[in-house]
Tab-separated table of C-alpha atoms in Angstrom:
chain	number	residue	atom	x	y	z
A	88	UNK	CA	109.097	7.872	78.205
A	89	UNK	CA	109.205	9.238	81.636
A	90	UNK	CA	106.378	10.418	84.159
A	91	UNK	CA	105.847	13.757	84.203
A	92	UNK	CA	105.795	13.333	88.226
A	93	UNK	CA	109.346	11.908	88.590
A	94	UNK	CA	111.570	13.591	89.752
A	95	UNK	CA	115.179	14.543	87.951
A	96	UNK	CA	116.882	11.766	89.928
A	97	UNK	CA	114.581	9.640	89.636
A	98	UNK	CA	114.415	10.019	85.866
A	99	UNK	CA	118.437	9.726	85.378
A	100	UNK	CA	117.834	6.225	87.415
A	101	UNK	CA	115.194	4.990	85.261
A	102	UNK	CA	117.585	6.248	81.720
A	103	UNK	CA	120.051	3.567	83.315
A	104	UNK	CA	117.841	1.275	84.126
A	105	UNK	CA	115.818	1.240	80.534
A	106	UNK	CA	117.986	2.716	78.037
A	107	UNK	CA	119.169	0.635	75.039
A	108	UNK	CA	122.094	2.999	74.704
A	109	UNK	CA	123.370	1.729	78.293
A	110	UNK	CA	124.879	-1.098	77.296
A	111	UNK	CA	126.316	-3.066	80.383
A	112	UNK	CA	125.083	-5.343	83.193
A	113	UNK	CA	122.385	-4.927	85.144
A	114	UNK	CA	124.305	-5.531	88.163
A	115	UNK	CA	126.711	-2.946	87.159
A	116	UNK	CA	123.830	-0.402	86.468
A	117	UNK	CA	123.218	-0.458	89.627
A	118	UNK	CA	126.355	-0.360	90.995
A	119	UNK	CA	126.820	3.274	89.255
A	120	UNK	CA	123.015	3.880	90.390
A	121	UNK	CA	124.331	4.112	93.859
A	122	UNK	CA	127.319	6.363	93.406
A	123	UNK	CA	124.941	8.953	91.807
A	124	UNK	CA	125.385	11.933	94.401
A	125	UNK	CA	123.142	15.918	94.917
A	126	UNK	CA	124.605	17.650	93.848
A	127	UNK	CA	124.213	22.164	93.681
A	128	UNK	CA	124.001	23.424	90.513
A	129	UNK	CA	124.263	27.138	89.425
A	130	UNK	CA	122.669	28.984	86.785
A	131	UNK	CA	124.124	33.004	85.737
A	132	UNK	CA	122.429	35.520	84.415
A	133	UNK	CA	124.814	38.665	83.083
A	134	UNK	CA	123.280	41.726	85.572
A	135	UNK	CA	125.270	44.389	87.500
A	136	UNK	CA	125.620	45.256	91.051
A	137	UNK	CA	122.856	47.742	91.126
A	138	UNK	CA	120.426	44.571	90.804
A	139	UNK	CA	122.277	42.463	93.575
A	140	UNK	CA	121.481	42.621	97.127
A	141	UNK	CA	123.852	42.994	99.493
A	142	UNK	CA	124.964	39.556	100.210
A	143	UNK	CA	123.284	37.454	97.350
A	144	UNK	CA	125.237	34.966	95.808
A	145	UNK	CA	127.335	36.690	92.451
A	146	UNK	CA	130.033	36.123	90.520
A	147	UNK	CA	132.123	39.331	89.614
A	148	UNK	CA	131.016	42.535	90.530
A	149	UNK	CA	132.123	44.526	93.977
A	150	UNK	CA	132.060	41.771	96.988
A	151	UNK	CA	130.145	42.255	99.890
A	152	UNK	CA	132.519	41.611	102.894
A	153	UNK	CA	133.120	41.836	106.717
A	154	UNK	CA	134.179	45.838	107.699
A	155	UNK	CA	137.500	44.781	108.786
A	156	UNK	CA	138.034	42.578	106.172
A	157	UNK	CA	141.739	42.543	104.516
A	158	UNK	CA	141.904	42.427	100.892
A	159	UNK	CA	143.895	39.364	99.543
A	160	UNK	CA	147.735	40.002	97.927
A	161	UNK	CA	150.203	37.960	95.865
A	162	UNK	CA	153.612	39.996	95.620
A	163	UNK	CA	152.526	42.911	96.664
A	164	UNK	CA	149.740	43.454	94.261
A	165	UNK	CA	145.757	42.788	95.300
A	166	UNK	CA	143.747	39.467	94.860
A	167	UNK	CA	141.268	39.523	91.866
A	168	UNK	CA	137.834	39.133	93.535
A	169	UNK	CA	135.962	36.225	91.543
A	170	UNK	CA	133.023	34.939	93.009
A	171	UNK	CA	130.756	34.894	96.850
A	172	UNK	CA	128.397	32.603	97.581
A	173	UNK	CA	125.944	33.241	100.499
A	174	UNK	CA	125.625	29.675	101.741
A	175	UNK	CA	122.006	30.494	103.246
A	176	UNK	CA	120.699	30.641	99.818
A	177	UNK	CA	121.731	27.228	98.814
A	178	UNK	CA	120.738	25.507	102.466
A	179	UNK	CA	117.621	23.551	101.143
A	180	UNK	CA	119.756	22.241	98.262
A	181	UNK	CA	122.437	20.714	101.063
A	182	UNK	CA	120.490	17.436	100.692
A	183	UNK	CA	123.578	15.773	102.713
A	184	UNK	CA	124.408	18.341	105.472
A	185	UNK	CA	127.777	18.836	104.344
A	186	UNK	CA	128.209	22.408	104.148
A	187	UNK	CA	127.254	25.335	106.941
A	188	UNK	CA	123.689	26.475	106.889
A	189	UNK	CA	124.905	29.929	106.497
A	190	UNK	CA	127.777	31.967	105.959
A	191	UNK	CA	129.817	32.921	102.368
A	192	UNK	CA	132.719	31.564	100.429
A	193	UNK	CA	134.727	33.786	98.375
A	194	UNK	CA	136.869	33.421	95.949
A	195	UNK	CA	139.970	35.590	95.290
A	196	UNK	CA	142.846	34.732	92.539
A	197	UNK	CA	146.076	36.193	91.215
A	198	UNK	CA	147.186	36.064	87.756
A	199	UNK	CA	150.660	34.831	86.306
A	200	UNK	CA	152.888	37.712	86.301
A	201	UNK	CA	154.511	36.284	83.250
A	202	UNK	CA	151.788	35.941	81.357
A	203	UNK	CA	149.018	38.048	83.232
A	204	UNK	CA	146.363	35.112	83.234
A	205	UNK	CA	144.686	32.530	85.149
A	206	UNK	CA	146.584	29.183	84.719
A	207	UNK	CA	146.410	27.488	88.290
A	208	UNK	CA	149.979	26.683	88.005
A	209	UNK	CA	152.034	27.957	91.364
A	210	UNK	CA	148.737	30.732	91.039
A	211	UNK	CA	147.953	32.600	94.471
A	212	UNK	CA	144.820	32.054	95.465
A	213	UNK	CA	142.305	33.036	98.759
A	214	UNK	CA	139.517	30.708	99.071
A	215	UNK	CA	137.911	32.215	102.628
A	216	UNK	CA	134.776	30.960	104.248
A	217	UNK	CA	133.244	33.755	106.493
A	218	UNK	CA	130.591	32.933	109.229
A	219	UNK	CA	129.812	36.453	110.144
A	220	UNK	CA	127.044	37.529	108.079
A	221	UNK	CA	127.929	41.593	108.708
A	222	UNK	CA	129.053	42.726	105.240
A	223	UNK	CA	128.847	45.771	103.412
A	224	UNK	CA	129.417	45.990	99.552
A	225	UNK	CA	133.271	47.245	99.393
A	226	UNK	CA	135.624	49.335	96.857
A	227	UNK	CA	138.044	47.639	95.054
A	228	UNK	CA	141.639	48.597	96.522
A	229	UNK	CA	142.938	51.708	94.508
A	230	UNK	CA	145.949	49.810	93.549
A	231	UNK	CA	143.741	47.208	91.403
A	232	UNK	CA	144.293	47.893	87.597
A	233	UNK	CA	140.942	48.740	86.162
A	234	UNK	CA	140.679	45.751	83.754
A	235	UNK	CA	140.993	43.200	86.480
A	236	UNK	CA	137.688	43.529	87.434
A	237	UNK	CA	134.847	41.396	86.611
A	238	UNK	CA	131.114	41.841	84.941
A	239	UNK	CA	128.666	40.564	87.360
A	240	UNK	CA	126.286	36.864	87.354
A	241	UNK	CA	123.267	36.358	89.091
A	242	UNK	CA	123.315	33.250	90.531
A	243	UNK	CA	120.016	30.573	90.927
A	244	UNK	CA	120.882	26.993	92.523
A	245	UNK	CA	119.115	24.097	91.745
A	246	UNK	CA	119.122	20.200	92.842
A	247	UNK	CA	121.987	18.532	90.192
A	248	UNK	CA	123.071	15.508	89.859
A	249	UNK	CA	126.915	14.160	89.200
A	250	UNK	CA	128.423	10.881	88.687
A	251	UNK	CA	131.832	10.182	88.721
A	252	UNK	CA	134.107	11.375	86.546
A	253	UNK	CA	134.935	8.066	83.964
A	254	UNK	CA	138.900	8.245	85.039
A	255	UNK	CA	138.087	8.622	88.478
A	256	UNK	CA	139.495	5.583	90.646
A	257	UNK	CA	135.908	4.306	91.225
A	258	UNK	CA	135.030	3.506	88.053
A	259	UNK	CA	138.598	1.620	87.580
A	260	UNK	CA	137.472	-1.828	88.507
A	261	UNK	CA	134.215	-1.529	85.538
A	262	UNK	CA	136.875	0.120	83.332
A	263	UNK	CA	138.744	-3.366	83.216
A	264	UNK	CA	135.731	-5.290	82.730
A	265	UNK	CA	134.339	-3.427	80.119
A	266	UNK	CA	137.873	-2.855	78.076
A	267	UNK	CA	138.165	0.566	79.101
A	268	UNK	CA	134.851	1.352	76.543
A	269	UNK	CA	132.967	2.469	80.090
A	270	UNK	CA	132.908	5.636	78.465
A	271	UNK	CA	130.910	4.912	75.718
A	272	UNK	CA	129.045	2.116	76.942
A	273	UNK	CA	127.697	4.088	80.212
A	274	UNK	CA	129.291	7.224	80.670
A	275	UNK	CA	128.750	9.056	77.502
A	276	UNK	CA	124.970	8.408	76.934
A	277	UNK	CA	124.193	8.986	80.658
A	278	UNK	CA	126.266	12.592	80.584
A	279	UNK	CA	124.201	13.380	77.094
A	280	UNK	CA	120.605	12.784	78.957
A	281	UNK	CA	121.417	14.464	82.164
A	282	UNK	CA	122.349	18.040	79.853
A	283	UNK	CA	120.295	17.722	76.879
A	284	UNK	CA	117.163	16.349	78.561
A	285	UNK	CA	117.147	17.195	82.463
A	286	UNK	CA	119.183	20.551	82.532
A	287	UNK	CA	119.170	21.995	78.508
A	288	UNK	CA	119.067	25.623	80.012
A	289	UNK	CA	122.246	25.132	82.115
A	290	UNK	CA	125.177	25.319	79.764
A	291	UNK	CA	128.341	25.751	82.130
A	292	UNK	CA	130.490	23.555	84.444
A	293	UNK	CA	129.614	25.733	87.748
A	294	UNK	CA	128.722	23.139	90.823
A	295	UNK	CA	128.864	23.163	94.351
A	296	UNK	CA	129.967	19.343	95.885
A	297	UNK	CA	129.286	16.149	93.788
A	298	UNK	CA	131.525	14.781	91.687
A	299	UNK	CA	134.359	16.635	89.385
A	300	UNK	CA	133.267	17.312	86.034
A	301	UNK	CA	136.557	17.316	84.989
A	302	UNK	CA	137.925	18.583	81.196
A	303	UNK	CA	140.376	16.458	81.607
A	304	UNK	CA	141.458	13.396	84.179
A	305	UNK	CA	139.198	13.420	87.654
A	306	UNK	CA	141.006	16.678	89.924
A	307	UNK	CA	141.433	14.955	92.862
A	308	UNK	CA	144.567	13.065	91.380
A	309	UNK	CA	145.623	16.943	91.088
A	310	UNK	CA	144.613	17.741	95.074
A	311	UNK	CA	146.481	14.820	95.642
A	312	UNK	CA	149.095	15.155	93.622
A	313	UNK	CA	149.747	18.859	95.066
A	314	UNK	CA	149.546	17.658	98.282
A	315	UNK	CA	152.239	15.430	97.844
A	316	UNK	CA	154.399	18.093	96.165
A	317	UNK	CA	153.900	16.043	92.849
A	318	UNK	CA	151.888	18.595	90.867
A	319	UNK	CA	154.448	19.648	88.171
A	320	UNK	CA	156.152	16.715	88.335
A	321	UNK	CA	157.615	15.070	85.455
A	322	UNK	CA	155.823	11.617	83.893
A	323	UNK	CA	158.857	9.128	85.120
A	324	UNK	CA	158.416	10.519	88.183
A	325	UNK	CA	154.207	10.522	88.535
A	326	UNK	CA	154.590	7.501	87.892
A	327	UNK	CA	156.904	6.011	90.779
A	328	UNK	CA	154.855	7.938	92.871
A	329	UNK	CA	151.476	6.554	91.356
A	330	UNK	CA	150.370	4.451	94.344
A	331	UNK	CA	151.107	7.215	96.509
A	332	UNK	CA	149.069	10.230	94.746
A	333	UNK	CA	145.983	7.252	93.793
A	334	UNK	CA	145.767	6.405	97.801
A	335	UNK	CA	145.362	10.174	98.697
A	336	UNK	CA	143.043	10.808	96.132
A	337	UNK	CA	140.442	8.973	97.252
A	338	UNK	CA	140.366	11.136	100.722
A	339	UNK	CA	139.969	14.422	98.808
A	340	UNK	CA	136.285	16.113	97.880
A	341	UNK	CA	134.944	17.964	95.691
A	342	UNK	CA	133.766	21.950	97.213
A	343	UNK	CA	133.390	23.759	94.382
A	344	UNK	CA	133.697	24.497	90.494
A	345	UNK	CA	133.908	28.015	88.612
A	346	UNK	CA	133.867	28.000	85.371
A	347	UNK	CA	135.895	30.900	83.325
A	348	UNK	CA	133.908	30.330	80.103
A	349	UNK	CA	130.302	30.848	80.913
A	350	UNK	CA	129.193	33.703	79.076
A	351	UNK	CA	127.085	35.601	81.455
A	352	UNK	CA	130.499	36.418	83.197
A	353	UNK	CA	133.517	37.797	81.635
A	354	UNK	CA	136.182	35.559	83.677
A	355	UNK	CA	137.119	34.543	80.431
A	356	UNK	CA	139.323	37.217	79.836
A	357	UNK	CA	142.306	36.138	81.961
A	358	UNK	CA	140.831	32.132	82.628
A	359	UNK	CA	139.517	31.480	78.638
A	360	UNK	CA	137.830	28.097	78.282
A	361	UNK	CA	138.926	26.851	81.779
A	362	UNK	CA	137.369	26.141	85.169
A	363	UNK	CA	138.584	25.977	88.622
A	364	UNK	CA	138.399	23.570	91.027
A	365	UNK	CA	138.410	24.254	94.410
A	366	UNK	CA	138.760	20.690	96.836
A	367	UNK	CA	139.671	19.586	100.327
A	368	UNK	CA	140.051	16.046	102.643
A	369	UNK	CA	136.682	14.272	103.604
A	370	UNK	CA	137.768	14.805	106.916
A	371	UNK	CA	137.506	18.729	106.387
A	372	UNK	CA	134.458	18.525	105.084
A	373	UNK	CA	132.877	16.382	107.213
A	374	UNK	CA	134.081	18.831	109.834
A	375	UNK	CA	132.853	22.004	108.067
A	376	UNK	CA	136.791	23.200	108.086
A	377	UNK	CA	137.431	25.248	105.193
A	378	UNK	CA	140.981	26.355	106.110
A	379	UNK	CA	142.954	23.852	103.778
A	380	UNK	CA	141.536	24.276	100.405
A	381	UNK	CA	143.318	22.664	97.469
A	382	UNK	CA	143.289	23.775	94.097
A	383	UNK	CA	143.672	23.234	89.870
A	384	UNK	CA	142.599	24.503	86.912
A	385	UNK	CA	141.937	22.730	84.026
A	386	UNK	CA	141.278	23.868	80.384
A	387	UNK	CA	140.538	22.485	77.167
C-alpha cells in the first residue's frame, strides 16, 4: 500500500488521504492533516542500574542528580523518585525547538496518605528541570520505606506522531458537523494505523510534547481547570465556569506523559493502569520555563 521509502509521517498522511475507513471530506482531511504534530516517543526495556550510565534517560532505579541536590518532601516524608530524562539524548527528535538542547527533567511524586497510592488528586509532586549536567548516581534518603522504590526502564526515543485528542476543543467545530461520530469516522481508524501498523512494538502511553493521549477527556481542560481552582469541583459548578476553564485550555501544552502501566516498570504498584500528565502555558514553553508545571492523572 505504502512505499517502503516514506517516511512514518508521511505514511499516516497518505492513510488519511486514501483510506476507505476515513470517511469524511476531503477538505476536512486535510484540515486534521495539518494539526498532525512530532512528537517524542519512548520505548522501556525492564534493566537495572548496573546497565545505566550515569545520566541516561531511566525510569525507576537510583537518580542521577546535582551534589547539592535536596531530595523532594510532602509532610515530612521523601518524594518517590519516578523518572529522569537527559534532554541531550532526545535533541535530534526536538523537530520544533521547543525544549532545551540539554539538561534533565525529573520526576518526583508522593502518594495519598490515606490510601498510600498515586491518584493525582491534591498529590505532591516535584517536576524539576536541571541545566547543570554535574550529577552523580545518589542513595535514596534513609527515611524512604523500602517498597517505594522503583524497578528500572531503559529508555529509546523515537520520532512519534499525535493528533489531537477527539474531545479536545479543536476538533469541536468537525464534531458538530459530523454528529459527534468524528470518532469513528476519523479518529478511531487513524489511532488503529498509527499503533498497529507504524509503532506495533511500542505498547504504552509514554510521550514527550504532542498532543494528550488522554484515557479519558483531553488534560488540558484538567491544567486548566486546576489553574482556575476548579479541579474537584462539582458538575453544577464546571459547568458555570465552562467558558472560563475552555478559554484557558487552549493556552496550556502538553510536556510530558508517564505511564504507570507499562510493564517494563513496576510504577504500577502504587499508579495501576494510570498515566500522568505533566503540562504548562505555551508561553512557558515557548520560553523554555519549566518552573510552573501543571499536573493530572488519569486512569481507566
Amino acid at each position: 500500500m505504502f512505499s517502503f521509502r516514506k517516511n512514518n509521517l508521511d505514511k499516516i498522511k497518505s492513510f488519511i488521504r486514501k483510506s476507505e475507513e476515513i470517511q469524511i471530506d476531503k477538505s476536512d482531511k486535510e484540515k486534521l492533516i495539518e494539526m498532525i504534530r512530532p512528537t517524542i516517543g519512548i520505548r522501556t526495556k525492564s534493566s537495572d542500574d548496573k546497565n545505566a550510565k550515569v545520566g541516561t534517560t531511566k525510569i525507576g532505579g537510583k537518580p542521577d542528580l546535582p551534589k547539592d541536590f535536596e531530595w523532594p518532601k510532602a509532610d515530612g516524608k521523601p518524594m518517590l523518585f519516578c523518572a529522569q530524562y537527559n534532554l541531550a539524548e532526545l535533541s535530534k527528535f526536538n523537530k520544533e525547538n521547543r525544549l532545551p538542547e540539554k539538561g534533565f527533567f525529573y520526576v518526583f511524586l508522593s502518594l495519598d496518605q490515606d490510601w498510600k497510592e498515586f491518584n493525582g488528586v491534591n498529590q505532591p509532586y516535584k517536576f524539576i528541570f536541571s541545566e547543570t549536567e554535574k550529577i552523580i548516581r545518589t542513595e535514596f534518603p534513609n527515611d524512604l520505606e523500602e517498597n517505594q522504590t522503583f524497578k528500572t526502564a531503559l529508555v529509546e526515543y523515537f520520532e512519534f506522531y499525535t493528533l489531537p485528542d477527539d474531545e479536545n476543543y479543536k476538533l469541536f467545530e468537525l464534531e458538530k458537523k459530523y454528529n459527534n461520530h468524528l470518532y469513528f469516522l476519523f479518529y478511531q481508524p487513524t489511532e488503529e494505523f498509527i499503533a498497529e501498523e507504524l509503532y506495533q512494538n511500542t505498547d504504552n502511553f509514554h510521550q514527550i510534547l504532542g498532543y494528550d493521549r488522554s484515557i479519558q477527556s483531553s488534560v488540558v481542560f484538567e491544567f486548566a481547570s486546576k489553574e482556575l481552582g476548579l479541579y474537584l469541583a462539582n458538575s453544577s459548578e464546571h459547568k458555570k465556569y465552562w467558558n472560563e476553564i475552555l478559554e484557558l485550555s487552549k493556552t496550556f501544552e502538553l510536556l510530558l506523559q508517564l505511564d504507570c502501566n507499562d510493564s517494563n516498570t513496576d510504577l504500577s504498584k502504587f499508579g495501576g493502569s494510570g498515566t500522568y500528565y505533566f503540562g504548562l502555558s505555551r508561553a512557558d514553553l515557548e520560553n523554555k520555563k519549566f518552573t510552573d508545571i501543571k499536573m493530572t492523572f488519569q486512569t481507566t
